[in-house]
Short mmCIF file of C-alpha atoms in Angstrom, two decimals:
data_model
loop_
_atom_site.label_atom_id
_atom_site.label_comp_id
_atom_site.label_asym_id
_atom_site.label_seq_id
_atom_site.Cartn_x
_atom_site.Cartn_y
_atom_site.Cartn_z
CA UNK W 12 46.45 -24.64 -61.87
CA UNK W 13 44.89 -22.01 -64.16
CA UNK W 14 46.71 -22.10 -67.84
CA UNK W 15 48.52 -19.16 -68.65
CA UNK W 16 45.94 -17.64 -71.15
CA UNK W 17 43.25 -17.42 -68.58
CA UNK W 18 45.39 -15.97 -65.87
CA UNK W 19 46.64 -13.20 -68.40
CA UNK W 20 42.76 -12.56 -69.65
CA UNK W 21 41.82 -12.53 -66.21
CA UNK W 22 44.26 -10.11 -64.72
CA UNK W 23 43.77 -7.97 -67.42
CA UNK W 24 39.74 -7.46 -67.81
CA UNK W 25 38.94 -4.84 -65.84
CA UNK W 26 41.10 -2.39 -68.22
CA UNK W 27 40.07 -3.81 -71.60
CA UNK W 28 37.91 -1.56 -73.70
CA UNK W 29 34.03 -2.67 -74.04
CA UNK W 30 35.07 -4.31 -77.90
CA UNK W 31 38.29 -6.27 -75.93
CA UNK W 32 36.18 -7.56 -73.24
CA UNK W 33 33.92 -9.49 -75.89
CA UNK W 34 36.87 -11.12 -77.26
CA UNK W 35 38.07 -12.03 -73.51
CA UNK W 36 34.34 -13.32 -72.77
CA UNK W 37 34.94 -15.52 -75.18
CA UNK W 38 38.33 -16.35 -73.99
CA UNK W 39 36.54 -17.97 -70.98
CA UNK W 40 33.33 -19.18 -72.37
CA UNK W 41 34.80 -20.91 -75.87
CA UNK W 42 38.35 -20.41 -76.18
CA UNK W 43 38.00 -23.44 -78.85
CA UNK W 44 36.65 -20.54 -81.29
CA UNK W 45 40.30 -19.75 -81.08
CA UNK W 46 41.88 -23.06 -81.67
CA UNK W 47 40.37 -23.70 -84.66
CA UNK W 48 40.14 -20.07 -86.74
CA UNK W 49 42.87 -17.57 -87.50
CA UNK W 50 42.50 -14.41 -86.39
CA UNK W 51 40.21 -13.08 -89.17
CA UNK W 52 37.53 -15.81 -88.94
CA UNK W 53 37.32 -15.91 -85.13
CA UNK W 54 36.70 -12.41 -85.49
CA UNK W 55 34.11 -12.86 -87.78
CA UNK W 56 32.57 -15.68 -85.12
CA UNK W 57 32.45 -13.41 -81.82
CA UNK W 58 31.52 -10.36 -83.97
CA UNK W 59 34.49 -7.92 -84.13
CA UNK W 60 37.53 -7.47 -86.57
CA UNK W 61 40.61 -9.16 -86.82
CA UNK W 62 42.45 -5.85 -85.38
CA UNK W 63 40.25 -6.84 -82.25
CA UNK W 64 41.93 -9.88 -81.73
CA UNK W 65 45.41 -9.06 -82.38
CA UNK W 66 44.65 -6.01 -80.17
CA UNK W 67 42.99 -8.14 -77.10
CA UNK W 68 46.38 -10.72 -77.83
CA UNK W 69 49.12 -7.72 -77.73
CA UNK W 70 46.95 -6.07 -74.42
CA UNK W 71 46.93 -9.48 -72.40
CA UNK W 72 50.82 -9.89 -72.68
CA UNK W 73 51.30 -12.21 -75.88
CA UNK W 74 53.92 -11.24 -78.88
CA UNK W 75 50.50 -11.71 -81.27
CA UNK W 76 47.55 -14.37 -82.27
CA UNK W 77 49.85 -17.69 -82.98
CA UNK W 78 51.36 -17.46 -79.60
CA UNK W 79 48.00 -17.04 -78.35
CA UNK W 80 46.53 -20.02 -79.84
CA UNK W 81 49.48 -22.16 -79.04
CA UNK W 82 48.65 -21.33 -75.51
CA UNK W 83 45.44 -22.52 -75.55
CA UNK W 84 45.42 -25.46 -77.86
CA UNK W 85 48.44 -26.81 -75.77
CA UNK W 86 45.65 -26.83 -72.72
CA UNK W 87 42.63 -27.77 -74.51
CA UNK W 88 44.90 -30.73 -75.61
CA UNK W 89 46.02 -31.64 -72.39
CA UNK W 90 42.70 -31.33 -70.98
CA UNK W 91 41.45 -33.53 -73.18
CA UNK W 92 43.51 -36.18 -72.87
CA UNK W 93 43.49 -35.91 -69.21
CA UNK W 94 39.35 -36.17 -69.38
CA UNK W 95 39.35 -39.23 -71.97
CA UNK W 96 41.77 -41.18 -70.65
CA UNK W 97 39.59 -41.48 -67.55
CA UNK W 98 37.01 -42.76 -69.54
CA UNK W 99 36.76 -47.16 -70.34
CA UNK W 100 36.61 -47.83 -73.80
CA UNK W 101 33.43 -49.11 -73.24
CA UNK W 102 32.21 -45.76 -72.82
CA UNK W 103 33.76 -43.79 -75.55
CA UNK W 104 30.79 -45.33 -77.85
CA UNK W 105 29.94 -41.78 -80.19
CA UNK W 106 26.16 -41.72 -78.91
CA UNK W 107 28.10 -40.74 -75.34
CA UNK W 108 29.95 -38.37 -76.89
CA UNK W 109 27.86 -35.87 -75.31
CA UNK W 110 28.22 -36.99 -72.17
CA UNK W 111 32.18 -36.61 -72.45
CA UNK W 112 31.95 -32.94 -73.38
CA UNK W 113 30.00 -32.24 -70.38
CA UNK W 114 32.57 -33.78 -68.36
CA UNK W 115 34.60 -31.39 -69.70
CA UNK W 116 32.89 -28.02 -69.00
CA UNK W 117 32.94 -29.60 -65.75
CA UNK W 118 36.93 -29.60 -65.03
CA UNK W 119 37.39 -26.29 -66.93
CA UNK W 120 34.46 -24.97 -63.95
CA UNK W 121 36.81 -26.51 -61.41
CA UNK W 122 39.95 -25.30 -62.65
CA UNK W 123 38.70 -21.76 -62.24
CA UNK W 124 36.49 -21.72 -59.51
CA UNK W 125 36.90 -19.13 -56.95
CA UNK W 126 36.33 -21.12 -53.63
CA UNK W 127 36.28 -17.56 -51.57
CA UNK W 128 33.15 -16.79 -54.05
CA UNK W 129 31.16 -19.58 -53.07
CA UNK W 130 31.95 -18.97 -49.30
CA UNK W 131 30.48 -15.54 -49.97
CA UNK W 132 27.55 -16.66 -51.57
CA UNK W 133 26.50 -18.95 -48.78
CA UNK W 134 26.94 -16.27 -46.04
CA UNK W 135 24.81 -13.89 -47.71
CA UNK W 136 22.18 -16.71 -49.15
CA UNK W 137 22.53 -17.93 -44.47
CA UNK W 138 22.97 -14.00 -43.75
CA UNK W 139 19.92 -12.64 -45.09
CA UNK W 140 16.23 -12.88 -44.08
CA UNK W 141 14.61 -13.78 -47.13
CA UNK W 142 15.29 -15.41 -50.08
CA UNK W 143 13.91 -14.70 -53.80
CA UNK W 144 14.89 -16.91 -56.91
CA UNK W 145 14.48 -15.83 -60.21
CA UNK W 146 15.03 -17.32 -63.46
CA UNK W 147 13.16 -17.04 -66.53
CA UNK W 148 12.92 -19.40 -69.62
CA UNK W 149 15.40 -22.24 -69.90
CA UNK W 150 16.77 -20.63 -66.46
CA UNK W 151 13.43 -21.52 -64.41
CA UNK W 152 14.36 -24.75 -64.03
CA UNK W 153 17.93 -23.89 -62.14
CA UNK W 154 15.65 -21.29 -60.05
CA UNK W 155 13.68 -23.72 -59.45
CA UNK W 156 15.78 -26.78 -58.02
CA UNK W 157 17.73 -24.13 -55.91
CA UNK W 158 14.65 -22.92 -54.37
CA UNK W 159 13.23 -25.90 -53.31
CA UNK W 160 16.45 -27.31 -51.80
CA UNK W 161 17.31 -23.66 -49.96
CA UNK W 162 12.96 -23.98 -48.53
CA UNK W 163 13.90 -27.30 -47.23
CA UNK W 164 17.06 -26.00 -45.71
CA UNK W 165 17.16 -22.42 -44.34
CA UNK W 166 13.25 -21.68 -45.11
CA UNK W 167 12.04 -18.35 -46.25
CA UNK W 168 12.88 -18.94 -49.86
CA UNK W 169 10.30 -17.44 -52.99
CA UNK W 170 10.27 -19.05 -56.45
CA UNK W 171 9.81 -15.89 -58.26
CA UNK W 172 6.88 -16.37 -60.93
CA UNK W 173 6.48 -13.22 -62.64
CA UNK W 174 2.33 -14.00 -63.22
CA UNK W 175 1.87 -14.23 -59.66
CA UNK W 176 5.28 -11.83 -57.78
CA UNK W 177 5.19 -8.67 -60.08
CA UNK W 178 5.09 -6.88 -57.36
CA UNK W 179 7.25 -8.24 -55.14
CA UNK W 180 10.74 -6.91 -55.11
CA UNK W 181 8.38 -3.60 -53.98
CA UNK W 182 7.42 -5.38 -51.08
CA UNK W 183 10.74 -7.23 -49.99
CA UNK W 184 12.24 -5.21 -47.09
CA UNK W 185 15.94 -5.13 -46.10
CA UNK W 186 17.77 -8.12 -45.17
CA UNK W 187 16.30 -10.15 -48.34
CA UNK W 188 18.73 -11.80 -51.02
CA UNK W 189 17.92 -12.11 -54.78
CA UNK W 190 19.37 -14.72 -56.42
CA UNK W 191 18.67 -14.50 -60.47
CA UNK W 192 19.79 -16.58 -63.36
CA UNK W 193 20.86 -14.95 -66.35
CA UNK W 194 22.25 -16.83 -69.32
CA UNK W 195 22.26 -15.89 -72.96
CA UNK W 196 20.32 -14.63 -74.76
CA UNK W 197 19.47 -12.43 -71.52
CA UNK W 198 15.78 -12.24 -70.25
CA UNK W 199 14.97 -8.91 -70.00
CA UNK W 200 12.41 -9.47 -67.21
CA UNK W 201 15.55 -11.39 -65.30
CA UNK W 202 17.71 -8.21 -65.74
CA UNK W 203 14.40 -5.75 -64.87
CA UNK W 204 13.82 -7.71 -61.69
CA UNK W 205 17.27 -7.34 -60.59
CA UNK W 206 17.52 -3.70 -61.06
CA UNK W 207 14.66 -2.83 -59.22
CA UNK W 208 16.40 -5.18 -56.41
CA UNK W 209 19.48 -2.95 -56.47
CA UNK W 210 17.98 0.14 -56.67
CA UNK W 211 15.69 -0.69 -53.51
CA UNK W 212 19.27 -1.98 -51.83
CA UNK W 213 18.69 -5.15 -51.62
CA UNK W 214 21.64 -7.72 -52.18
CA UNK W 215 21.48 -9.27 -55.99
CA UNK W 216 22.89 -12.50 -56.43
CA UNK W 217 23.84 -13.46 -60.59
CA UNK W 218 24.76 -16.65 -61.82
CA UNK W 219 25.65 -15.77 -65.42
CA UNK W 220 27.92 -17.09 -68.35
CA UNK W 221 29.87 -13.55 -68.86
CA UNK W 222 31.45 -11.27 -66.37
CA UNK W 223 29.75 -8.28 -69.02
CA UNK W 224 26.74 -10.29 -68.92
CA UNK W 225 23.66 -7.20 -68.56
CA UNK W 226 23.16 -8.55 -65.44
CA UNK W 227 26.17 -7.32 -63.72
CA UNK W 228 25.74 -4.27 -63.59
CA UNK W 229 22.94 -4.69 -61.47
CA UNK W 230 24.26 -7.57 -58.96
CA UNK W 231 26.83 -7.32 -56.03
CA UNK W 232 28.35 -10.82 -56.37
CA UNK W 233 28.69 -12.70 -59.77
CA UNK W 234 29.16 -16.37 -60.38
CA UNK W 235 30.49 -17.21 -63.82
CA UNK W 236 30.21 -20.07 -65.29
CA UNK W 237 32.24 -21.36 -68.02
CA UNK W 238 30.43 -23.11 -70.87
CA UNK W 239 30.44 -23.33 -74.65
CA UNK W 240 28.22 -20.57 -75.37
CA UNK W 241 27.45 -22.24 -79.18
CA UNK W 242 26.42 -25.19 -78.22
CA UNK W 243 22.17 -25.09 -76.97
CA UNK W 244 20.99 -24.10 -73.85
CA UNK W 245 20.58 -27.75 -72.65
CA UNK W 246 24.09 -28.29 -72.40
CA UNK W 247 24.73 -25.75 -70.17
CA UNK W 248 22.34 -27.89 -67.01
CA UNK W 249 25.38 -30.09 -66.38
CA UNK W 250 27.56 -26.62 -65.16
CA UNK W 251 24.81 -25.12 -63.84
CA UNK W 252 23.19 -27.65 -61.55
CA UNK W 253 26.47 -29.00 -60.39
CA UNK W 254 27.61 -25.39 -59.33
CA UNK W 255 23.84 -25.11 -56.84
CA UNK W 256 24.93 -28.41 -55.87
CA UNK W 257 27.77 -27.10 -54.53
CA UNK W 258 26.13 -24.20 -52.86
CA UNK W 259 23.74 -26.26 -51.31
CA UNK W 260 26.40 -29.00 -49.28
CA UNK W 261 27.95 -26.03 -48.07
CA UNK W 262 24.74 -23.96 -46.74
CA UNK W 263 23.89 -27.67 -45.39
CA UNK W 264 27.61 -27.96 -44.07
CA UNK W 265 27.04 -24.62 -42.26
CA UNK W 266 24.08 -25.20 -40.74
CA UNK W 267 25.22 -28.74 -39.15
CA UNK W 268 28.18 -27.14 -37.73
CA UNK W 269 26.09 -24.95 -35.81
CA UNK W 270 24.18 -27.75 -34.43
CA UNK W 271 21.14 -27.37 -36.67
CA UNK W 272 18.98 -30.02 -38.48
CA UNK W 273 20.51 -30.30 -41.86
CA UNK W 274 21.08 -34.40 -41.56
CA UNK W 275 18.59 -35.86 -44.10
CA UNK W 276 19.78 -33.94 -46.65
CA UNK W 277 23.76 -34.54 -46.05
CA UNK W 278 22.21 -38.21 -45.22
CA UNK W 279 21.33 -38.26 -49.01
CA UNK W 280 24.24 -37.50 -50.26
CA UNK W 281 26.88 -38.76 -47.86
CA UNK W 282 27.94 -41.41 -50.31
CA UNK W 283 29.64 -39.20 -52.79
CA UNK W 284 30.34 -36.51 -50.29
CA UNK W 285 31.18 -38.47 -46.79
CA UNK W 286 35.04 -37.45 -47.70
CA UNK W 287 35.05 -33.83 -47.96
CA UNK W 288 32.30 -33.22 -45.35
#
């Protein structure tokens, strides 16, 4: 169950002003920012004033900024104890402290993802003709792994490489799927790429870390991921490949079900899947 704090900035975004939707970006990305400042100085953190936050507090439903932070340093505590007390002793030496923190991006991804999302994503990445990746910098990796796996599986899938495929959202025709990765600090060729995608109609795929992300305004389905944006871009693989993971099972889940050949790659992973599939 979502704590209260998200479900109020959540039910609330679409209204907030441009300034109050970069405090409630950070609400879902970092609400630690939160825990640990007043008002003032986690204003000065995100960028905007202290009014900002009392503002973005007194719009989402709270009296003002304590009750706010009570709300989320009662989860964040809980969730931490839930996460560590999971772990031996044996493995709470500090060098794995890194380790434990990506654990925990990982239940605050599962407490708030939206299941009916991912079904959507796989019918359109099954639905479509044609498959283009894209992911530039850090992101190319993610592009990628997902690539190769969704080649294997459903064929018909392009690694975008911008020295060699400038020229290729021109040439894609309808029924072809772009599926771009767009993390901060946003590629510009990432966001490019995907505007030329919409404005040609094809369907744009994002898998961000803000729902104001650039990106969105070009892409018909978003998949936000929740991550501590100040921490380096290397922390953010454990979210991100764990979230194609999951797109991947289910594309493979779909295809088996309709009798195709998707058994060597459910055969790899049927130890740590066998349950749920």
């Amino acid at each position: 169950m979502e704590p209260k704090y998200l479900v109020k900035t959540k039910e609330k975004y679409d209204s907030l002003t441009k300034g109050l939707k970069k405090v409630a970006d950070n609400v879902l990305v970092d609400p630690m920012v939160f825990v640990i400042h007043p008002a003032k100085q986690s204003g000065k953190v995100i960028g905007v004033s202290e009014t900002m936050i009392i503002r973005f507090c007194n719009e989402i439903g709270y009296k003002g900024f304590k009750d706010f932070q009570h709300d989320i340093r009662e989860h964040l505590l809980n969730n931490t104890q839930d996460v560590t007390t999971d772990i031996d002793e044996q493995y709470q030496h500090p060098i794995l402290k890194s380790m434990t923190l990506d654990m925990m991006h990982l239940k605050r991804n599962i407490e708030q993802i939206d299941v009916a999302l991912i079904e959507q994503v796989v019918n359109l990445i099954l639905d479509n003709k044609k498959r283009v990746i894209v992911g530039h910098n850090h992101s190319f990796i993610y592009a990628h792994w997902l690539s190769t796996n969704l080649q294997y599986l459903v064929g018909d899938t392009i690694l975008y490489r911008a020295e060699e495929d400038f020229l290729l959202i021109e040439k894609l025709k309808e029924g072809s799927v772009v599926i771009a990765f767009s993390f901060f600090r946003y590629s510009v060729d990432t966001i490019n790429i995907a505007e030329k995608a919409k404005k040609k109609g094809l369907t744009v795929i994002a898998i961000t870390d803000s729902l104001d992300a650039p990106i969105v305004e070009f892409a018909d389905v978003v998949i936000p991921l929740v991550f501590t944006r100040n921490r380096g871009t290397i922390h953010k693989s454990p979210v991100t490949m764990s979230i194609l993971n999951v797109l991947l099972f289910e594309v493979a889940k779909v295809i088996d079900e309709e009798g195709n050949d998707s058994s060597v790659f459910l055969e790899n992973t049927k130890d740590y899947i066998n349950e749920d599939y």
